[in-house]
Amino acid sequence: MKIKTWHLFFVIIVLFGCSFYIVNLKFDKFYRVNGINNDNRVLIEKYLDKDEQTYLIDNQISIELFIDYLEFDDFHLQNYQYYNYLKESGRYKKTSEILDVANSLVTRLSYLYKDSAMNQAKLLIDRSLEMVFLSEENFRFDYIDLYTDLKPLYASQDYSYIEDAETYVQRFGEMGIDDFDDVKKTMHMMTQAYSKDALADILKKELPHNVQIVYNPNDLSTLVDHNHYIGKYEPTGLLLVQDIPRIRYAIYLQSDAYNALVKMYQDLSKKHSGFLLREGYIGAQSLKADEVGYTEEQLGLTIEVAQSQIPYKDFDNTDISKWLQEHAYEYGFILRYPKEKASITNHTYDPHIYRYVGKGLAKSLHESDLTLEEYQSQNK
């Protein structure tokens, strides 16, 4: 008896279905996972639930990207990228710490930023701010540049810069710095120059209305006087003066000023003898209370000179004084309080005091017969 066509077609379909079922039973669902082998396949099946296995397959995640975390109880496959960002930072020695911090980041960032959580996490980790973000409820992402600049001034577990940043932004606003880009630039300058305590002192202190804060005292052209305030600023890179005659052993200068002074002294000594250094850097702790912040010697760029065996008041008439007034600019120094400029500098003529400003500016001021005050006034 002939088999009808539709019967044959039905048999073929049944046979195909059975074959597909049998093949599917033996099919390796992890074949698309990069790095899969018999050993880690066992681990995957043991530690990943069905949803995570599906996530692994659908996203074709390489085994090497999460295998180090797989056996930990707090491991969540969906967070593997957060784990790796923290691991690459080099700040965590224990895997358990990586998992704990990363999982906390995911929880909070996903709630606050949803789809952009990963980008925010990268930013925090790159700036080493993930722990303060998790610890401080008042953390603001728009302040992240401020936090980055302030953080190095504080102890590792001291997160008070979050609160201080808010205080400083308000203070800048009171000073007329309203544009936030200008706030960030100002904060960056100040954190490069001032210590934590000096910054707090200068920004939290109420100053007379005619006094301006010096934002960048590291600038060689910085002006410090009764109208320009640097608080308890202490320069970095101070060097002990050596190989130059001086009235006491412990005199310090900033490195650039010191190196220039050594060269100037060596050349001067070829023609004249008796050069004597009387003063250099003066720290805030050595000043009277009303002098702190208003004294240029705090910069470590100012020197007071004299000549041995010559009365102090007669120095102006010495060959050393004349040589300095003629050549000091070649080494980056200017006579700080020149003749006929007292009304500008608010300081009487003083042949003993020289200020290091760098060769370029010293040459310009010498040739134009300008004081530092006049230069600053022209370049506001």
Short mmCIF file of C-alpha atoms in Angstrom, two decimals:
data_model
loop_
_atom_site.label_atom_id
_atom_site.label_comp_id
_atom_site.label_asym_id
_atom_site.label_seq_id
_atom_site.Cartn_x
_atom_site.Cartn_y
_atom_site.Cartn_z
CA MET A 1 0.00 0.00 0.00
CA LYS A 2 1.29 3.36 -0.97
CA ILE A 3 2.12 5.84 1.78
CA LYS A 4 0.33 9.05 1.27
CA THR A 5 2.47 12.14 0.79
CA TRP A 6 1.22 13.87 3.91
CA HIS A 7 2.03 10.80 6.00
CA LEU A 8 5.60 10.85 4.75
CA PHE A 9 5.87 14.54 5.44
CA PHE A 10 4.61 14.01 8.99
CA VAL A 11 7.15 11.27 9.65
CA ILE A 12 9.99 13.50 8.41
CA ILE A 13 8.90 16.32 10.72
CA VAL A 14 8.75 13.96 13.71
CA LEU A 15 12.17 12.54 12.95
CA PHE A 16 13.64 16.05 12.54
CA GLY A 17 12.12 17.19 15.82
CA CYS A 18 13.52 14.20 17.68
CA SER A 19 16.94 14.71 16.16
CA PHE A 20 16.93 18.41 17.07
CA TYR A 21 15.93 17.56 20.65
CA ILE A 22 18.72 15.02 21.04
CA VAL A 23 21.34 17.38 19.55
CA ASN A 24 20.16 20.21 21.75
CA LEU A 25 20.58 18.05 24.85
CA LYS A 26 24.23 17.58 23.97
CA PHE A 27 24.77 21.19 22.86
CA ASP A 28 27.36 23.23 24.90
CA LYS A 29 25.63 26.52 25.69
CA PHE A 30 28.93 28.08 26.76
CA TYR A 31 30.69 27.53 23.43
CA ARG A 32 30.55 31.28 22.65
CA VAL A 33 32.19 32.26 25.96
CA ASN A 34 35.79 33.28 25.37
CA GLY A 35 38.31 31.32 27.45
CA ILE A 36 35.95 28.50 28.40
CA ASN A 37 37.48 25.13 29.30
CA ASN A 38 36.44 22.08 31.28
CA ASP A 39 37.76 23.41 34.58
CA ASN A 40 36.15 26.84 34.54
CA ARG A 41 32.95 25.43 33.01
CA VAL A 42 32.51 23.50 36.23
CA LEU A 43 33.05 26.68 38.25
CA ILE A 44 30.56 28.61 36.17
CA GLU A 45 27.87 26.00 36.59
CA LYS A 46 28.60 25.83 40.31
CA TYR A 47 28.74 29.53 41.20
CA LEU A 48 26.55 31.28 38.61
CA ASP A 49 22.79 30.94 38.77
CA LYS A 50 20.73 30.54 35.62
CA ASP A 51 20.16 34.26 35.16
CA GLU A 52 23.87 34.98 35.48
CA GLN A 53 24.71 32.20 33.06
CA THR A 54 22.30 33.70 30.58
CA TYR A 55 23.84 37.15 31.15
CA LEU A 56 27.29 35.66 30.57
CA ILE A 57 26.27 34.04 27.30
CA ASP A 58 24.23 36.96 25.96
CA ASN A 59 27.03 39.46 26.64
CA GLN A 60 29.84 37.09 25.62
CA ILE A 61 31.93 38.06 28.64
CA SER A 62 35.44 36.65 28.65
CA ILE A 63 36.12 34.26 31.52
CA GLU A 64 39.36 36.04 32.48
CA LEU A 65 37.43 39.21 33.31
CA PHE A 66 35.72 37.71 36.34
CA ILE A 67 37.29 34.34 37.17
CA ASP A 68 39.27 35.82 40.11
CA TYR A 69 36.05 36.83 41.87
CA LEU A 70 33.84 33.87 41.00
CA GLU A 71 34.21 31.91 44.24
CA PHE A 72 33.44 34.83 46.57
CA ASP A 73 29.99 34.99 48.15
CA ASP A 74 29.56 38.70 47.33
CA PHE A 75 30.35 38.25 43.65
CA HIS A 76 27.75 39.48 41.16
CA LEU A 77 28.57 38.92 37.52
CA GLN A 78 26.80 42.10 36.39
CA ASN A 79 29.29 44.12 38.47
CA TYR A 80 32.46 42.61 37.04
CA GLN A 81 33.52 45.84 35.30
CA TYR A 82 33.36 47.77 38.58
CA TYR A 83 35.53 45.09 40.22
CA ASN A 84 38.13 45.42 37.50
CA TYR A 85 38.25 49.21 37.62
CA LEU A 86 38.93 49.05 41.35
CA LYS A 87 41.50 46.29 40.92
CA GLU A 88 43.35 48.26 38.24
CA SER A 89 43.55 51.27 40.56
CA GLY A 90 46.05 49.34 42.68
CA ARG A 91 44.57 50.71 45.90
CA TYR A 92 43.04 47.46 47.12
CA LYS A 93 45.02 44.44 48.29
CA LYS A 94 42.13 42.14 49.15
CA THR A 95 39.59 40.85 46.64
CA SER A 96 36.92 40.97 49.34
CA GLU A 97 37.50 44.73 49.66
CA ILE A 98 37.14 45.18 45.92
CA LEU A 99 33.83 43.34 45.91
CA ASP A 100 32.50 45.22 48.92
CA VAL A 101 33.35 48.68 47.60
CA ALA A 102 32.26 47.92 44.05
CA ASN A 103 28.91 46.46 45.11
CA SER A 104 28.28 49.52 47.28
CA LEU A 105 29.13 51.80 44.36
CA VAL A 106 26.73 49.93 42.10
CA THR A 107 23.91 50.16 44.63
CA ARG A 108 24.24 53.89 45.24
CA LEU A 109 25.18 55.00 41.72
CA SER A 110 22.47 52.91 40.07
CA TYR A 111 19.92 54.55 42.33
CA LEU A 112 21.22 58.08 41.66
CA TYR A 113 22.31 57.89 38.03
CA LYS A 114 20.77 54.74 36.55
CA ASP A 115 22.21 54.25 33.04
CA SER A 116 25.17 56.58 33.63
CA ALA A 117 26.24 54.80 36.82
CA MET A 118 29.24 53.18 35.15
CA ASN A 119 30.62 56.48 33.85
CA GLN A 120 30.23 58.06 37.28
CA ALA A 121 32.04 55.12 38.86
CA LYS A 122 34.95 55.49 36.44
CA LEU A 123 35.22 59.15 37.32
CA LEU A 124 35.25 58.44 41.05
CA ILE A 125 37.82 55.68 40.76
CA ASP A 126 40.07 57.69 38.45
CA ARG A 127 40.06 60.54 41.00
CA SER A 128 40.47 58.17 44.00
CA LEU A 129 37.20 59.48 45.42
CA GLU A 130 35.08 56.34 45.63
CA MET A 131 35.41 55.97 49.41
CA VAL A 132 34.52 59.56 50.23
CA PHE A 133 31.54 59.27 47.86
CA LEU A 134 30.31 56.26 49.82
CA SER A 135 31.00 57.93 53.18
CA GLU A 136 29.68 61.45 52.68
CA GLU A 137 26.03 62.12 51.88
CA ASN A 138 26.82 65.70 50.83
CA PHE A 139 29.17 64.59 48.05
CA ARG A 140 28.51 66.60 44.88
CA PHE A 141 29.68 65.45 41.47
CA ASP A 142 29.78 69.02 40.19
CA TYR A 143 32.42 69.70 42.88
CA ILE A 144 34.60 66.77 41.88
CA ASP A 145 37.40 68.99 40.53
CA LEU A 146 37.45 70.88 43.83
CA TYR A 147 37.59 67.63 45.79
CA THR A 148 40.44 66.41 43.59
CA ASP A 149 42.49 69.52 44.35
CA LEU A 150 41.68 69.59 48.07
CA LYS A 151 42.11 65.87 48.82
CA PRO A 152 45.97 65.79 48.83
CA LEU A 153 46.02 68.42 51.59
CA TYR A 154 44.11 66.16 54.01
CA ALA A 155 44.96 62.93 55.82
CA SER A 156 43.87 59.75 54.05
CA GLN A 157 40.78 59.18 56.20
CA ASP A 158 39.92 62.86 56.64
CA TYR A 159 36.92 63.63 54.44
CA SER A 160 36.24 67.07 55.86
CA TYR A 161 37.25 68.60 52.53
CA ILE A 162 33.71 67.84 51.35
CA GLU A 163 32.32 70.32 53.87
CA ASP A 164 35.25 72.71 53.41
CA ALA A 165 34.69 72.81 49.65
CA GLU A 166 31.16 74.07 50.22
CA THR A 167 32.44 76.72 52.63
CA TYR A 168 35.15 77.85 50.20
CA VAL A 169 32.73 78.12 47.27
CA GLN A 170 30.50 80.37 49.38
CA ARG A 171 33.54 82.43 50.34
CA PHE A 172 34.59 82.82 46.71
CA GLY A 173 31.09 84.04 45.95
CA GLU A 174 31.40 86.68 48.66
CA MET A 175 34.66 87.76 47.05
CA GLY A 176 32.98 88.21 43.69
CA ILE A 177 34.12 84.96 42.09
CA ASP A 178 30.77 83.67 40.87
CA ASP A 179 31.60 81.81 37.65
CA PHE A 180 32.20 78.19 38.62
CA ASP A 181 35.03 77.76 36.12
CA ASP A 182 36.77 80.69 37.81
CA VAL A 183 36.10 79.07 41.18
CA LYS A 184 37.79 75.87 40.02
CA LYS A 185 40.79 77.73 38.58
CA THR A 186 41.20 79.74 41.78
CA MET A 187 40.92 76.67 43.97
CA HIS A 188 43.47 74.84 41.86
CA MET A 189 45.98 77.68 42.20
CA MET A 190 45.50 77.93 45.94
CA THR A 191 45.75 74.21 46.65
CA GLN A 192 49.04 74.10 44.74
CA ALA A 193 50.46 76.77 47.04
CA TYR A 194 48.80 76.58 50.45
CA SER A 195 48.67 73.83 53.05
CA LYS A 196 45.34 72.68 54.50
CA ASP A 197 45.66 74.93 57.55
CA ALA A 198 46.98 77.90 55.60
CA LEU A 199 44.13 77.59 53.10
CA ALA A 200 41.55 77.45 55.88
CA ASP A 201 43.12 80.43 57.59
CA ILE A 202 43.18 82.58 54.49
CA LEU A 203 39.68 81.72 53.26
CA LYS A 204 37.85 81.68 56.57
CA LYS A 205 39.43 84.83 57.97
CA GLU A 206 37.60 88.13 57.73
CA LEU A 207 39.96 90.62 56.07
CA PRO A 208 39.73 94.42 55.75
CA HIS A 209 37.85 95.47 52.61
CA ASN A 210 41.01 96.89 51.02
CA VAL A 211 43.01 93.65 51.42
CA GLN A 212 43.19 91.13 48.58
CA ILE A 213 44.00 87.45 48.97
CA VAL A 214 47.01 86.30 46.95
CA TYR A 215 45.75 83.22 45.13
CA ASN A 216 49.08 82.09 43.73
CA PRO A 217 52.00 83.01 46.01
CA ASN A 218 54.19 80.59 44.04
CA ASP A 219 54.24 83.07 41.16
CA LEU A 220 57.63 84.81 41.08
CA SER A 221 55.94 88.16 40.50
CA THR A 222 53.74 87.84 43.60
CA LEU A 223 53.22 91.08 45.48
CA VAL A 224 52.87 90.88 49.26
CA ASP A 225 52.24 94.00 51.32
CA HIS A 226 49.59 95.55 53.56
CA ASN A 227 47.07 95.18 50.70
CA HIS A 228 48.01 91.68 49.51
CA TYR A 229 47.61 88.85 52.00
CA ILE A 230 49.16 85.35 51.99
CA GLY A 231 48.20 84.24 55.51
CA LYS A 232 50.43 81.51 56.91
CA TYR A 233 51.83 80.52 53.53
CA GLU A 234 54.95 78.38 53.66
CA PRO A 235 56.87 77.84 50.41
CA THR A 236 57.98 74.39 49.36
CA GLY A 237 61.49 73.70 48.14
CA LEU A 238 63.29 75.81 50.72
CA LEU A 239 67.03 75.21 50.74
CA LEU A 240 69.57 75.91 53.44
CA VAL A 241 71.97 78.60 52.23
CA GLN A 242 75.51 77.29 52.02
CA ASP A 243 78.87 78.53 50.67
CA ILE A 244 77.78 82.15 51.06
CA PRO A 245 78.91 84.36 53.97
CA ARG A 246 75.96 85.03 56.29
CA ILE A 247 75.31 86.33 59.77
CA ARG A 248 73.92 83.00 60.99
CA TYR A 249 73.96 79.42 59.83
CA ALA A 250 70.26 78.74 59.32
CA ILE A 251 69.11 81.00 56.50
CA TYR A 252 66.77 79.52 53.88
CA LEU A 253 65.62 80.52 50.40
CA GLN A 254 63.44 79.01 47.72
CA SER A 255 65.55 76.87 45.41
CA ASP A 256 65.41 79.16 42.34
CA ALA A 257 66.33 82.20 44.39
CA TYR A 258 69.11 80.33 46.17
CA ASN A 259 70.69 79.00 42.98
CA ALA A 260 70.58 82.46 41.43
CA LEU A 261 72.14 83.97 44.55
CA VAL A 262 75.01 81.47 44.48
CA LYS A 263 75.82 82.39 40.88
CA MET A 264 75.53 86.12 41.62
CA TYR A 265 77.76 85.82 44.69
CA GLN A 266 80.39 83.88 42.74
CA ASP A 267 80.58 86.53 40.02
CA LEU A 268 80.47 89.41 42.49
CA SER A 269 83.30 87.88 44.55
CA LYS A 270 85.60 87.93 41.54
CA LYS A 271 85.66 91.73 41.81
CA HIS A 272 84.65 92.60 45.36
CA SER A 273 84.97 91.00 48.78
CA GLY A 274 82.94 91.31 51.94
CA PHE A 275 79.46 90.30 50.69
CA LEU A 276 77.26 89.27 53.62
CA LEU A 277 73.77 87.76 53.61
CA ARG A 278 71.76 89.03 56.57
CA GLU A 279 68.31 87.58 55.93
CA GLY A 280 66.30 85.28 53.69
CA TYR A 281 63.06 83.41 54.30
CA ILE A 282 61.10 84.38 57.41
CA GLY A 283 58.37 81.98 58.50
CA ALA A 284 55.00 83.07 59.85
CA GLN A 285 55.90 81.70 63.27
CA SER A 286 58.77 84.19 63.51
CA LEU A 287 56.64 87.24 62.73
CA LYS A 288 54.46 89.41 64.91
CA ALA A 289 50.75 88.63 64.67
CA ASP A 290 49.96 91.76 62.65
CA GLU A 291 52.82 91.01 60.23
CA VAL A 292 51.77 87.46 59.33
CA GLY A 293 50.50 87.31 55.76
CA TYR A 294 51.63 90.82 54.89
CA THR A 295 55.39 90.21 54.86
CA GLU A 296 57.20 89.51 51.61
CA GLU A 297 59.98 87.59 53.32
CA GLN A 298 57.47 84.75 53.81
CA LEU A 299 57.85 83.97 50.11
CA GLY A 300 61.48 82.86 50.47
CA LEU A 301 62.46 85.05 47.50
CA THR A 302 63.73 88.13 49.31
CA ILE A 303 67.27 88.67 50.55
CA GLU A 304 68.77 91.31 52.78
CA VAL A 305 72.45 91.95 52.12
CA ALA A 306 75.28 93.99 53.61
CA GLN A 307 79.07 94.22 53.57
CA SER A 308 81.26 92.96 56.36
CA GLN A 309 83.39 95.46 58.22
CA ILE A 310 81.16 98.30 56.93
CA PRO A 311 78.47 100.00 59.04
CA TYR A 312 74.99 98.90 57.92
CA LYS A 313 73.89 102.46 57.21
CA ASP A 314 76.88 103.04 54.90
CA PHE A 315 76.22 100.07 52.61
CA ASP A 316 74.69 102.26 49.90
CA ASN A 317 78.10 103.79 49.17
CA THR A 318 80.01 100.52 48.86
CA ASP A 319 81.27 98.95 45.65
CA ILE A 320 79.20 95.86 46.39
CA SER A 321 75.99 97.89 46.58
CA LYS A 322 76.80 99.67 43.31
CA TRP A 323 77.64 96.38 41.60
CA LEU A 324 74.35 94.83 42.76
CA GLN A 325 72.28 97.76 41.56
CA GLU A 326 73.95 97.50 38.17
CA HIS A 327 74.06 93.71 37.73
CA ALA A 328 71.55 92.00 40.06
CA TYR A 329 68.87 91.90 37.36
CA GLU A 330 71.15 89.68 35.25
CA TYR A 331 70.61 86.96 37.87
CA GLY A 332 66.88 87.53 38.34
CA PHE A 333 67.01 89.96 41.29
CA ILE A 334 65.60 93.48 41.54
CA LEU A 335 66.28 96.20 44.08
CA ARG A 336 63.00 95.94 45.93
CA TYR A 337 62.70 99.49 47.28
CA PRO A 338 64.53 101.86 44.93
CA LYS A 339 65.09 105.60 45.26
CA GLU A 340 62.28 108.02 44.43
CA LYS A 341 59.71 105.21 44.48
CA ALA A 342 58.65 105.37 48.13
CA SER A 343 55.20 106.74 47.26
CA ILE A 344 54.64 103.67 45.08
CA THR A 345 56.18 100.94 47.22
CA ASN A 346 55.08 102.51 50.54
CA HIS A 347 58.59 101.78 51.73
CA THR A 348 61.59 104.07 52.06
CA TYR A 349 64.62 103.51 49.86
CA ASP A 350 66.58 100.49 51.06
CA PRO A 351 69.77 99.37 49.26
CA HIS A 352 69.93 96.15 51.31
CA ILE A 353 66.81 94.38 50.08
CA TYR A 354 66.62 92.48 46.80
CA ARG A 355 63.85 90.29 45.49
CA TYR A 356 64.13 87.36 43.12
CA VAL A 357 61.57 87.55 40.27
CA GLY A 358 63.33 85.56 37.55
CA LYS A 359 65.66 86.78 34.83
CA GLY A 360 62.99 87.73 32.31
CA LEU A 361 60.94 89.94 34.59
CA ALA A 362 64.02 91.36 36.34
CA LYS A 363 65.45 92.49 33.01
CA SER A 364 62.13 94.04 31.98
CA LEU A 365 61.75 95.93 35.27
CA HIS A 366 65.36 97.10 35.18
CA GLU A 367 65.12 98.44 31.65
CA SER A 368 61.76 100.13 32.21
CA ASP A 369 62.66 101.41 35.69
CA LEU A 370 59.49 99.93 37.14
CA THR A 371 58.83 98.59 40.61
CA LEU A 372 56.99 95.36 41.26
CA GLU A 373 53.97 97.43 42.31
CA GLU A 374 53.95 99.30 38.99
CA TYR A 375 54.31 96.07 37.05
CA GLN A 376 51.39 94.47 38.87
CA SER A 377 49.26 97.56 38.39
CA GLN A 378 49.89 97.47 34.63
CA ASN A 379 49.16 93.77 34.37
CA LYS A 380 45.94 93.43 36.35
#
